[in-house]
């Protein structure tokens, strides 16, 4: 496991690797969700490269960039037991020197769901992921299903910009109570983490309702919002049911494969999750 901070060092190592290269980009504060992406990469690729970079461009000024958990020592310890060829730990100036021109990729998907509450988020994600793809030159890249919209947008970017990279979706890893693993769970107290399980319970309830034949959106929203708001520490940002393919909200009835998305706040901590079949 080699740890490198510069593009020059990364290039040297990359040039010595042949065969399939799995890439797992992260912002650190690693949990079992990240580790499962790395395990997937190990299973399907000959080499795995992991990056840790808290990308300033995907945080709005009112968001948690400064407080985002930075736990590099424990991250490296977790990674040491996995089969990783290279860990790339760039500084901001390394990835974004003044002369660097960001990609101009845009998508309609930037402006729905997460994009409404976080208008600059996906632009920032695409910029950093494209930059990392250009440097790492992976054959495969692994992303978690918890960030379903991110995964969709990156797949679209890869198609449109003609990257020769297989984007591999990986299932959401959950804590024992069902709460989706997230680095932001670190901000929650034990009691809050326990109460946050209502997010997944609400998603499961929604799936069950729809599978049992309820298709009227209004009815479903009422029931799900009632359930989610029965936990007083939760403030709902959105609870939306959209078409699986287009990520557009249905009109009145669910008439196609669907995904239920939830975004909530517990105090200032924002959590997201989704469910589909
Ligand atoms: O999902 C994340 O952790 C980040 O959005 C990513 C893909 C590493 C880009 O900074």
PDB file of C-alpha atoms and ligand atoms in Angstrom:
ATOM      1  CA  UNK A   1       0.000   0.000   0.000  1.00  0.00           C
ATOM      2  CA  UNK A   2       1.744   3.142  -1.198  1.00  0.00           C
ATOM      3  CA  UNK A   3       0.613   6.560  -0.056  1.00  0.00           C
ATOM      4  CA  UNK A   4       1.192   9.387  -2.525  1.00  0.00           C
ATOM      5  CA  UNK A   5       0.297  13.047  -2.495  1.00  0.00           C
ATOM      6  CA  UNK A   6       1.365  14.246  -5.920  1.00  0.00           C
ATOM      7  CA  UNK A   7       0.153  13.572  -9.442  1.00  0.00           C
ATOM      8  CA  UNK A   8       3.727  12.862 -10.571  1.00  0.00           C
ATOM      9  CA  UNK A   9       4.117  10.063  -8.004  1.00  0.00           C
ATOM     10  CA  UNK A  10       0.682   8.709  -8.800  1.00  0.00           C
ATOM     11  CA  UNK A  11       1.468   8.670 -12.525  1.00  0.00           C
ATOM     12  CA  UNK A  12       4.687   6.755 -11.937  1.00  0.00           C
ATOM     13  CA  UNK A  13       2.897   4.068  -9.945  1.00  0.00           C
ATOM     14  CA  UNK A  14      -0.056   4.009 -12.311  1.00  0.00           C
ATOM     15  CA  UNK A  15       2.225   3.450 -15.307  1.00  0.00           C
ATOM     16  CA  UNK A  16       3.658   0.351 -13.626  1.00  0.00           C
ATOM     17  CA  UNK A  17       0.207  -1.250 -13.232  1.00  0.00           C
ATOM     18  CA  UNK A  18      -1.276  -3.484 -15.908  1.00  0.00           C
ATOM     19  CA  UNK A  19      -4.739  -5.001 -16.087  1.00  0.00           C
ATOM     20  CA  UNK A  20      -7.915  -3.709 -14.473  1.00  0.00           C
ATOM     21  CA  UNK A  21      -7.719  -0.799 -12.052  1.00  0.00           C
ATOM     22  CA  UNK A  22     -10.584  -0.255  -9.627  1.00  0.00           C
ATOM     23  CA  UNK A  23     -10.911   3.250  -8.227  1.00  0.00           C
ATOM     24  CA  UNK A  24     -12.740   4.283  -5.054  1.00  0.00           C
ATOM     25  CA  UNK A  25     -12.838   8.071  -4.597  1.00  0.00           C
ATOM     26  CA  UNK A  26     -13.678   9.131  -1.028  1.00  0.00           C
ATOM     27  CA  UNK A  27     -13.647  12.140   1.245  1.00  0.00           C
ATOM     28  CA  UNK A  28     -12.253  10.064   4.109  1.00  0.00           C
ATOM     29  CA  UNK A  29     -13.913   9.516   7.504  1.00  0.00           C
ATOM     30  CA  UNK A  30     -14.111   5.975   6.231  1.00  0.00           C
ATOM     31  CA  UNK A  31     -16.810   3.592   7.420  1.00  0.00           C
ATOM     32  CA  UNK A  32     -17.925   0.114   6.411  1.00  0.00           C
ATOM     33  CA  UNK A  33     -19.753   1.566   3.399  1.00  0.00           C
ATOM     34  CA  UNK A  34     -16.453   2.782   1.929  1.00  0.00           C
ATOM     35  CA  UNK A  35     -14.709  -0.451   2.874  1.00  0.00           C
ATOM     36  CA  UNK A  36     -17.373  -2.437   1.024  1.00  0.00           C
ATOM     37  CA  UNK A  37     -16.678  -0.388  -2.144  1.00  0.00           C
ATOM     38  CA  UNK A  38     -13.004  -1.292  -1.811  1.00  0.00           C
ATOM     39  CA  UNK A  39     -13.872  -4.957  -1.284  1.00  0.00           C
ATOM     40  CA  UNK A  40     -16.011  -4.873  -4.444  1.00  0.00           C
ATOM     41  CA  UNK A  41     -13.090  -3.358  -6.322  1.00  0.00           C
ATOM     42  CA  UNK A  42     -10.748  -6.034  -4.978  1.00  0.00           C
ATOM     43  CA  UNK A  43     -13.149  -8.732  -6.114  1.00  0.00           C
ATOM     44  CA  UNK A  44     -13.477  -7.507  -9.672  1.00  0.00           C
ATOM     45  CA  UNK A  45     -10.214  -5.694 -10.424  1.00  0.00           C
ATOM     46  CA  UNK A  46      -6.555  -6.620 -10.349  1.00  0.00           C
ATOM     47  CA  UNK A  47      -5.528  -3.403  -8.567  1.00  0.00           C
ATOM     48  CA  UNK A  48      -7.358  -0.924  -6.366  1.00  0.00           C
ATOM     49  CA  UNK A  49      -6.602   2.770  -5.965  1.00  0.00           C
ATOM     50  CA  UNK A  50      -8.344   4.825  -3.258  1.00  0.00           C
ATOM     51  CA  UNK A  51      -8.344   8.617  -3.008  1.00  0.00           C
ATOM     52  CA  UNK A  52      -9.097  10.710   0.059  1.00  0.00           C
ATOM     53  CA  UNK A  53      -9.856  14.350  -0.639  1.00  0.00           C
ATOM     54  CA  UNK A  54     -12.428  16.586   1.022  1.00  0.00           C
ATOM     55  CA  UNK A  55     -13.484  18.492  -2.067  1.00  0.00           C
ATOM     56  CA  UNK A  56     -14.176  22.160  -1.247  1.00  0.00           C
ATOM     57  CA  UNK A  57     -16.005  22.712  -4.559  1.00  0.00           C
ATOM     58  CA  UNK A  58     -18.953  20.535  -3.598  1.00  0.00           C
ATOM     59  CA  UNK A  59     -19.728  22.423  -0.370  1.00  0.00           C
ATOM     60  CA  UNK A  60     -21.727  25.655  -0.335  1.00  0.00           C
ATOM     61  CA  UNK A  61     -20.443  28.365   2.050  1.00  0.00           C
ATOM     62  CA  UNK A  62     -23.206  27.546   4.566  1.00  0.00           C
ATOM     63  CA  UNK A  63     -22.321  23.829   4.580  1.00  0.00           C
ATOM     64  CA  UNK A  64     -19.997  21.719   6.702  1.00  0.00           C
ATOM     65  CA  UNK A  65     -16.695  21.838   4.754  1.00  0.00           C
ATOM     66  CA  UNK A  66     -14.731  23.152   7.754  1.00  0.00           C
ATOM     67  CA  UNK A  67     -16.241  20.659  10.162  1.00  0.00           C
ATOM     68  CA  UNK A  68     -16.331  17.681   7.817  1.00  0.00           C
ATOM     69  CA  UNK A  69     -14.721  14.820   9.795  1.00  0.00           C
ATOM     70  CA  UNK A  70     -11.043  14.428   8.895  1.00  0.00           C
ATOM     71  CA  UNK A  71      -9.753  11.204  10.408  1.00  0.00           C
ATOM     72  CA  UNK A  72      -6.745  10.415   8.271  1.00  0.00           C
ATOM     73  CA  UNK A  73      -4.877   8.274  10.811  1.00  0.00           C
ATOM     74  CA  UNK A  74      -7.765   5.960  11.514  1.00  0.00           C
ATOM     75  CA  UNK A  75      -8.630   5.951   7.776  1.00  0.00           C
ATOM     76  CA  UNK A  76      -5.128   4.725   6.924  1.00  0.00           C
ATOM     77  CA  UNK A  77      -5.335   2.119   9.635  1.00  0.00           C
ATOM     78  CA  UNK A  78      -8.628   0.809   8.232  1.00  0.00           C
ATOM     79  CA  UNK A  79      -7.154   0.731   4.740  1.00  0.00           C
ATOM     80  CA  UNK A  80      -3.993  -1.073   5.826  1.00  0.00           C
ATOM     81  CA  UNK A  81      -5.785  -4.392   6.187  1.00  0.00           C
ATOM     82  CA  UNK A  82      -7.245  -4.199   2.670  1.00  0.00           C
ATOM     83  CA  UNK A  83      -5.571  -5.027  -0.570  1.00  0.00           C
ATOM     84  CA  UNK A  84      -4.874  -1.534  -1.911  1.00  0.00           C
ATOM     85  CA  UNK A  85      -2.167  -0.637  -4.387  1.00  0.00           C
ATOM     86  CA  UNK A  86      -2.137   3.134  -3.956  1.00  0.00           C
ATOM     87  CA  UNK A  87      -3.786   5.686  -1.691  1.00  0.00           C
ATOM     88  CA  UNK A  88      -3.879   9.128  -3.258  1.00  0.00           C
ATOM     89  CA  UNK A  89      -4.022  11.998  -0.754  1.00  0.00           C
ATOM     90  CA  UNK A  90      -3.781  15.173  -2.824  1.00  0.00           C
ATOM     91  CA  UNK A  91      -3.884  18.709  -1.471  1.00  0.00           C
ATOM     92  CA  UNK A  92      -6.231  21.223  -3.081  1.00  0.00           C
ATOM     93  CA  UNK A  93      -3.422  22.999  -5.006  1.00  0.00           C
ATOM     94  CA  UNK A  94      -2.342  19.661  -6.466  1.00  0.00           C
ATOM     95  CA  UNK A  95      -5.773  18.902  -7.907  1.00  0.00           C
ATOM     96  CA  UNK A  96      -6.741  22.446  -8.778  1.00  0.00           C
ATOM     97  CA  UNK A  97      -3.664  24.496  -9.735  1.00  0.00           C
ATOM     98  CA  UNK A  98      -4.537  27.984 -10.935  1.00  0.00           C
ATOM     99  CA  UNK A  99      -3.966  26.993 -14.546  1.00  0.00           C
ATOM    100  CA  UNK A 100      -6.444  24.104 -14.345  1.00  0.00           C
ATOM    101  CA  UNK A 101      -9.703  24.491 -16.263  1.00  0.00           C
ATOM    102  CA  UNK A 102     -12.591  22.505 -14.879  1.00  0.00           C
ATOM    103  CA  UNK A 103     -14.752  20.363 -17.124  1.00  0.00           C
ATOM    104  CA  UNK A 104     -17.913  21.933 -18.440  1.00  0.00           C
ATOM    105  CA  UNK A 105     -20.251  18.978 -17.948  1.00  0.00           C
ATOM    106  CA  UNK A 106     -23.842  19.879 -17.069  1.00  0.00           C
ATOM    107  CA  UNK A 107     -26.908  17.733 -16.541  1.00  0.00           C
ATOM    108  CA  UNK A 108     -30.604  18.355 -15.929  1.00  0.00           C
ATOM    109  CA  UNK A 109     -30.179  16.002 -12.975  1.00  0.00           C
ATOM    110  CA  UNK A 110     -28.083  18.703 -11.223  1.00  0.00           C
ATOM    111  CA  UNK A 111     -31.322  20.554 -10.462  1.00  0.00           C
ATOM    112  CA  UNK A 112     -33.634  17.931  -8.973  1.00  0.00           C
ATOM    113  CA  UNK A 113     -33.772  16.284  -5.507  1.00  0.00           C
ATOM    114  CA  UNK A 114     -30.404  17.006  -3.837  1.00  0.00           C
ATOM    115  CA  UNK A 115     -29.722  19.705  -6.419  1.00  0.00           C
ATOM    116  CA  UNK A 116     -32.601  21.831  -5.090  1.00  0.00           C
ATOM    117  CA  UNK A 117     -31.212  21.960  -1.559  1.00  0.00           C
ATOM    118  CA  UNK A 118     -27.571  21.878  -2.677  1.00  0.00           C
ATOM    119  CA  UNK A 119     -27.379  23.862  -5.940  1.00  0.00           C
ATOM    120  CA  UNK A 120     -23.589  23.691  -6.411  1.00  0.00           C
ATOM    121  CA  UNK A 121     -23.107  20.160  -5.142  1.00  0.00           C
ATOM    122  CA  UNK A 122     -23.188  18.078  -8.311  1.00  0.00           C
ATOM    123  CA  UNK A 123     -21.151  20.550 -10.326  1.00  0.00           C
ATOM    124  CA  UNK A 124     -18.441  20.250  -7.658  1.00  0.00           C
ATOM    125  CA  UNK A 125     -18.710  16.457  -7.517  1.00  0.00           C
ATOM    126  CA  UNK A 126     -18.400  16.125 -11.297  1.00  0.00           C
ATOM    127  CA  UNK A 127     -15.413  18.468 -11.386  1.00  0.00           C
ATOM    128  CA  UNK A 128     -13.464  16.502  -8.814  1.00  0.00           C
ATOM    129  CA  UNK A 129     -14.462  13.074 -10.083  1.00  0.00           C
ATOM    130  CA  UNK A 130     -13.523  13.996 -13.660  1.00  0.00           C
ATOM    131  CA  UNK A 131     -10.202  15.398 -12.438  1.00  0.00           C
ATOM    132  CA  UNK A 132      -9.504  12.223 -10.454  1.00  0.00           C
ATOM    133  CA  UNK A 133     -10.546   9.994 -13.366  1.00  0.00           C
ATOM    134  CA  UNK A 134      -8.088  11.862 -15.619  1.00  0.00           C
ATOM    135  CA  UNK A 135      -5.275  11.356 -13.122  1.00  0.00           C
ATOM    136  CA  UNK A 136      -5.998   7.807 -11.919  1.00  0.00           C
ATOM    137  CA  UNK A 137      -7.155   6.462 -15.302  1.00  0.00           C
ATOM    138  CA  UNK A 138      -9.136   3.588 -13.768  1.00  0.00           C
ATOM    139  CA  UNK A 139     -10.915   0.887 -15.736  1.00  0.00           C
ATOM    140  CA  UNK A 140     -13.632   0.649 -13.063  1.00  0.00           C
ATOM    141  CA  UNK A 141     -14.941   3.083 -10.438  1.00  0.00           C
ATOM    142  CA  UNK A 142     -17.123   2.201  -7.474  1.00  0.00           C
ATOM    143  CA  UNK A 143     -19.890   4.347  -5.993  1.00  0.00           C
ATOM    144  CA  UNK A 144     -22.484   3.655  -3.302  1.00  0.00           C
ATOM    145  CA  UNK A 145     -26.198   3.464  -3.957  1.00  0.00           C
ATOM    146  CA  UNK A 146     -26.931   5.682  -0.963  1.00  0.00           C
ATOM    147  CA  UNK A 147     -25.863   8.572  -3.186  1.00  0.00           C
ATOM    148  CA  UNK A 148     -28.141   7.335  -5.937  1.00  0.00           C
ATOM    149  CA  UNK A 149     -28.395  10.674  -7.746  1.00  0.00           C
ATOM    150  CA  UNK A 150     -24.614  11.161  -7.642  1.00  0.00           C
ATOM    151  CA  UNK A 151     -24.165   7.693  -9.112  1.00  0.00           C
ATOM    152  CA  UNK A 152     -26.627   8.477 -11.905  1.00  0.00           C
ATOM    153  CA  UNK A 153     -24.983  11.788 -12.719  1.00  0.00           C
ATOM    154  CA  UNK A 154     -21.488  10.302 -12.767  1.00  0.00           C
ATOM    155  CA  UNK A 155     -22.685   7.510 -15.069  1.00  0.00           C
ATOM    156  CA  UNK A 156     -24.161  10.168 -17.375  1.00  0.00           C
ATOM    157  CA  UNK A 157     -20.923  12.190 -17.265  1.00  0.00           C
ATOM    158  CA  UNK A 158     -18.874   9.106 -18.133  1.00  0.00           C
ATOM    159  CA  UNK A 159     -21.146   8.365 -21.107  1.00  0.00           C
ATOM    160  CA  UNK A 160     -21.208  11.940 -22.341  1.00  0.00           C
ATOM    161  CA  UNK A 161     -17.484  12.676 -21.935  1.00  0.00           C
ATOM    162  CA  UNK A 162     -16.659   9.218 -23.297  1.00  0.00           C
ATOM    163  CA  UNK A 163     -14.543   7.985 -20.421  1.00  0.00           C
ATOM    164  CA  UNK A 164     -13.649   4.341 -20.894  1.00  0.00           C
ATOM    165  CA  UNK A 165     -14.574   3.508 -17.296  1.00  0.00           C
ATOM    166  CA  UNK A 166     -17.116   1.023 -15.936  1.00  0.00           C
ATOM    167  CA  UNK A 167     -19.142   2.659 -13.181  1.00  0.00           C
ATOM    168  CA  UNK A 168     -20.081   0.016 -10.649  1.00  0.00           C
ATOM    169  CA  UNK A 169     -22.987   0.721  -8.270  1.00  0.00           C
ATOM    170  CA  UNK A 170     -22.628  -0.852  -4.833  1.00  0.00           C
ATOM    171  CA  UNK A 171     -25.383  -1.458  -2.351  1.00  0.00           C
ATOM    172  CA  UNK A 172     -25.953   0.801   0.645  1.00  0.00           C
ATOM    173  CA  UNK A 173     -24.369  -0.526   3.817  1.00  0.00           C
ATOM    174  CA  UNK A 174     -26.462   0.040   6.937  1.00  0.00           C
ATOM    175  CA  UNK A 175     -25.898   0.138  10.650  1.00  0.00           C
ATOM    176  CA  UNK A 176     -27.641  -2.599  12.609  1.00  0.00           C
ATOM    177  CA  UNK A 177     -30.740  -0.450  13.106  1.00  0.00           C
ATOM    178  CA  UNK A 178     -31.026   0.252   9.371  1.00  0.00           C
ATOM    179  CA  UNK A 179     -29.481   3.746   9.340  1.00  0.00           C
ATOM    180  CA  UNK A 180     -27.488   4.131   6.106  1.00  0.00           C
ATOM    181  CA  UNK A 181     -23.775   4.460   6.842  1.00  0.00           C
ATOM    182  CA  UNK A 182     -22.480   7.965   6.239  1.00  0.00           C
ATOM    183  CA  UNK A 183     -19.483   9.956   7.422  1.00  0.00           C
ATOM    184  CA  UNK A 184     -21.996  12.529   8.664  1.00  0.00           C
ATOM    185  CA  UNK A 185     -23.431   9.998  11.139  1.00  0.00           C
ATOM    186  CA  UNK A 186     -20.340  11.010  13.151  1.00  0.00           C
ATOM    187  CA  UNK A 187     -22.076  14.280  13.998  1.00  0.00           C
ATOM    188  CA  UNK A 188     -24.957  12.469  15.743  1.00  0.00           C
ATOM    189  CA  UNK A 189     -25.174  11.441  19.368  1.00  0.00           C
ATOM    190  CA  UNK A 190     -25.894   7.798  20.151  1.00  0.00           C
ATOM    191  CA  UNK A 191     -29.510   8.660  20.876  1.00  0.00           C
ATOM    192  CA  UNK A 192     -29.865  10.593  17.604  1.00  0.00           C
ATOM    193  CA  UNK A 193     -28.338   7.728  15.641  1.00  0.00           C
ATOM    194  CA  UNK A 194     -30.865   5.448  17.178  1.00  0.00           C
ATOM    195  CA  UNK A 195     -33.756   7.769  16.372  1.00  0.00           C
ATOM    196  CA  UNK A 196     -32.509   8.294  12.811  1.00  0.00           C
ATOM    197  CA  UNK A 197     -33.472   4.689  12.057  1.00  0.00           C
ATOM    198  CA  UNK A 198     -36.949   6.060  11.303  1.00  0.00           C
ATOM    199  CA  UNK A 199     -35.639   7.199   7.908  1.00  0.00           C
ATOM    200  CA  UNK A 200     -35.075   3.647   6.711  1.00  0.00           C
ATOM    201  CA  UNK A 201     -38.237   2.442   8.443  1.00  0.00           C
ATOM    202  CA  UNK A 202     -40.196   5.077   6.501  1.00  0.00           C
ATOM    203  CA  UNK A 203     -38.578   4.019   3.231  1.00  0.00           C
ATOM    204  CA  UNK A 204     -39.411   0.381   3.908  1.00  0.00           C
ATOM    205  CA  UNK A 205     -42.973   1.338   4.792  1.00  0.00           C
ATOM    206  CA  UNK A 206     -43.267   3.244   1.512  1.00  0.00           C
ATOM    207  CA  UNK A 207     -41.977   0.293  -0.484  1.00  0.00           C
ATOM    208  CA  UNK A 208     -44.433  -2.010   1.267  1.00  0.00           C
ATOM    209  CA  UNK A 209     -47.384   0.340   0.669  1.00  0.00           C
ATOM    210  CA  UNK A 210     -46.625   0.662  -3.039  1.00  0.00           C
ATOM    211  CA  UNK A 211     -46.009  -3.046  -3.468  1.00  0.00           C
ATOM    212  CA  UNK A 212     -49.294  -3.812  -1.790  1.00  0.00           C
ATOM    213  CA  UNK A 213     -51.090  -1.803  -4.487  1.00  0.00           C
ATOM    214  CA  UNK A 214     -51.228   1.829  -3.276  1.00  0.00           C
ATOM    215  CA  UNK A 215     -50.307   3.993  -6.262  1.00  0.00           C
ATOM    216  CA  UNK A 216     -51.815   7.397  -5.349  1.00  0.00           C
ATOM    217  CA  UNK A 217     -48.951   9.719  -4.568  1.00  0.00           C
ATOM    218  CA  UNK A 218     -50.968  11.982  -2.267  1.00  0.00           C
ATOM    219  CA  UNK A 219     -52.010   9.062  -0.044  1.00  0.00           C
ATOM    220  CA  UNK A 220     -48.503   7.662   0.073  1.00  0.00           C
ATOM    221  CA  UNK A 221     -46.897  11.026   0.877  1.00  0.00           C
ATOM    222  CA  UNK A 222     -49.397  11.622   3.722  1.00  0.00           C
ATOM    223  CA  UNK A 223     -48.653   8.306   5.310  1.00  0.00           C
ATOM    224  CA  UNK A 224     -44.886   8.526   4.922  1.00  0.00           C
ATOM    225  CA  UNK A 225     -44.641  12.117   6.121  1.00  0.00           C
ATOM    226  CA  UNK A 226     -46.781  11.239   9.155  1.00  0.00           C
ATOM    227  CA  UNK A 227     -44.479   8.396  10.002  1.00  0.00           C
ATOM    228  CA  UNK A 228     -41.276  10.368   9.505  1.00  0.00           C
ATOM    229  CA  UNK A 229     -42.535  13.345  11.494  1.00  0.00           C
ATOM    230  CA  UNK A 230     -43.543  11.126  14.402  1.00  0.00           C
ATOM    231  CA  UNK A 231     -39.878  11.471  15.411  1.00  0.00           C
ATOM    232  CA  UNK A 232     -39.688  15.064  16.709  1.00  0.00           C
ATOM    233  CA  UNK A 233     -35.906  15.482  16.315  1.00  0.00           C
ATOM    234  CA  UNK A 234     -36.277  15.135  12.537  1.00  0.00           C
ATOM    235  CA  UNK A 235     -36.825  18.041  10.148  1.00  0.00           C
ATOM    236  CA  UNK A 236     -37.793  16.847   6.694  1.00  0.00           C
ATOM    237  CA  UNK A 237     -35.983  18.468   3.777  1.00  0.00           C
ATOM    238  CA  UNK A 238     -37.762  16.352   1.176  1.00  0.00           C
ATOM    239  CA  UNK A 239     -39.531  13.045   0.752  1.00  0.00           C
ATOM    240  CA  UNK A 240     -40.053  12.433  -2.950  1.00  0.00           C
ATOM    241  CA  UNK A 241     -41.021   9.489  -5.117  1.00  0.00           C
ATOM    242  CA  UNK A 242     -39.609   9.626  -8.628  1.00  0.00           C
ATOM    243  CA  UNK A 243     -39.406   7.597 -11.785  1.00  0.00           C
ATOM    244  CA  UNK A 244     -36.386   5.249 -11.566  1.00  0.00           C
ATOM    245  CA  UNK A 245     -35.160   6.098 -15.070  1.00  0.00           C
ATOM    246  CA  UNK A 246     -35.732   9.839 -15.301  1.00  0.00           C
ATOM    247  CA  UNK A 247     -35.641  10.827 -11.600  1.00  0.00           C
ATOM    248  CA  UNK A 248     -38.703  12.984 -12.389  1.00  0.00           C
ATOM    249  CA  UNK A 249     -41.528  13.092  -9.887  1.00  0.00           C
ATOM    250  CA  UNK A 250     -44.684  11.211 -10.927  1.00  0.00           C
ATOM    251  CA  UNK A 251     -47.807  13.320 -11.511  1.00  0.00           C
ATOM    252  CA  UNK A 252     -50.497  11.754  -9.344  1.00  0.00           C
ATOM    253  CA  UNK A 253     -49.915   8.062  -9.547  1.00  0.00           C
ATOM    254  CA  UNK A 254     -46.920   5.794  -9.575  1.00  0.00           C
ATOM    255  CA  UNK A 255     -46.964   4.137 -12.967  1.00  0.00           C
ATOM    256  CA  UNK A 256     -43.408   2.945 -13.447  1.00  0.00           C
ATOM    257  CA  UNK A 257     -40.393   1.639 -11.584  1.00  0.00           C
ATOM    258  CA  UNK A 258     -39.801   4.110  -8.763  1.00  0.00           C
ATOM    259  CA  UNK A 259     -37.287   5.309  -6.165  1.00  0.00           C
ATOM    260  CA  UNK A 260     -38.272   6.878  -2.844  1.00  0.00           C
ATOM    261  CA  UNK A 261     -35.812   9.534  -1.665  1.00  0.00           C
ATOM    262  CA  UNK A 262     -35.627  11.085   1.787  1.00  0.00           C
ATOM    263  CA  UNK A 263     -33.425  13.952   2.995  1.00  0.00           C
ATOM    264  CA  UNK A 264     -33.698  15.094   6.597  1.00  0.00           C
ATOM    265  CA  UNK A 265     -31.941  17.224   9.165  1.00  0.00           C
ATOM    266  CA  UNK A 266     -31.207  16.266  12.744  1.00  0.00           C
ATOM    267  CA  UNK A 267     -30.114  19.607  14.184  1.00  0.00           C
ATOM    268  CA  UNK A 268     -27.645  20.766  11.494  1.00  0.00           C
ATOM    269  CA  UNK A 269     -26.781  17.290  10.246  1.00  0.00           C
ATOM    270  CA  UNK A 270     -28.231  16.460   6.857  1.00  0.00           C
ATOM    271  CA  UNK A 271     -28.799  12.786   6.030  1.00  0.00           C
ATOM    272  CA  UNK A 272     -30.062  11.187   2.833  1.00  0.00           C
ATOM    273  CA  UNK A 273     -31.304   7.736   1.948  1.00  0.00           C
ATOM    274  CA  UNK A 274     -33.382   5.990  -0.706  1.00  0.00           C
ATOM    275  CA  UNK A 275     -35.069   2.741  -1.557  1.00  0.00           C
ATOM    276  CA  UNK A 276     -36.117   0.997  -4.776  1.00  0.00           C
ATOM    277  CA  UNK A 277     -36.613  -2.471  -6.129  1.00  0.00           C
TER     278      UNK A 277
HETATM  279  O1  LIG B   1     -19.447  10.507  -2.379  1.00  0.00           O
HETATM  280  C1  LIG B   1     -18.441  11.139  -1.997  1.00  0.00           C
HETATM  281  O2  LIG B   1     -17.812  10.821  -0.979  1.00  0.00           O
HETATM  282  C2  LIG B   1     -17.967  12.355  -2.805  1.00  0.00           C
HETATM  283  O3  LIG B   1     -19.045  13.048  -3.338  1.00  0.00           O
HETATM  284  C3  LIG B   1     -16.953  11.978  -3.895  1.00  0.00           C
HETATM  285  C4  LIG B   1     -17.545  11.066  -4.958  1.00  0.00           C
HETATM  286  C5  LIG B   1     -15.735  11.308  -3.262  1.00  0.00           C
HETATM  287  C6  LIG B   1     -16.461  13.258  -4.598  1.00  0.00           C
HETATM  288  O4  LIG B   1     -15.855  14.144  -3.712  1.00  0.00           O
END
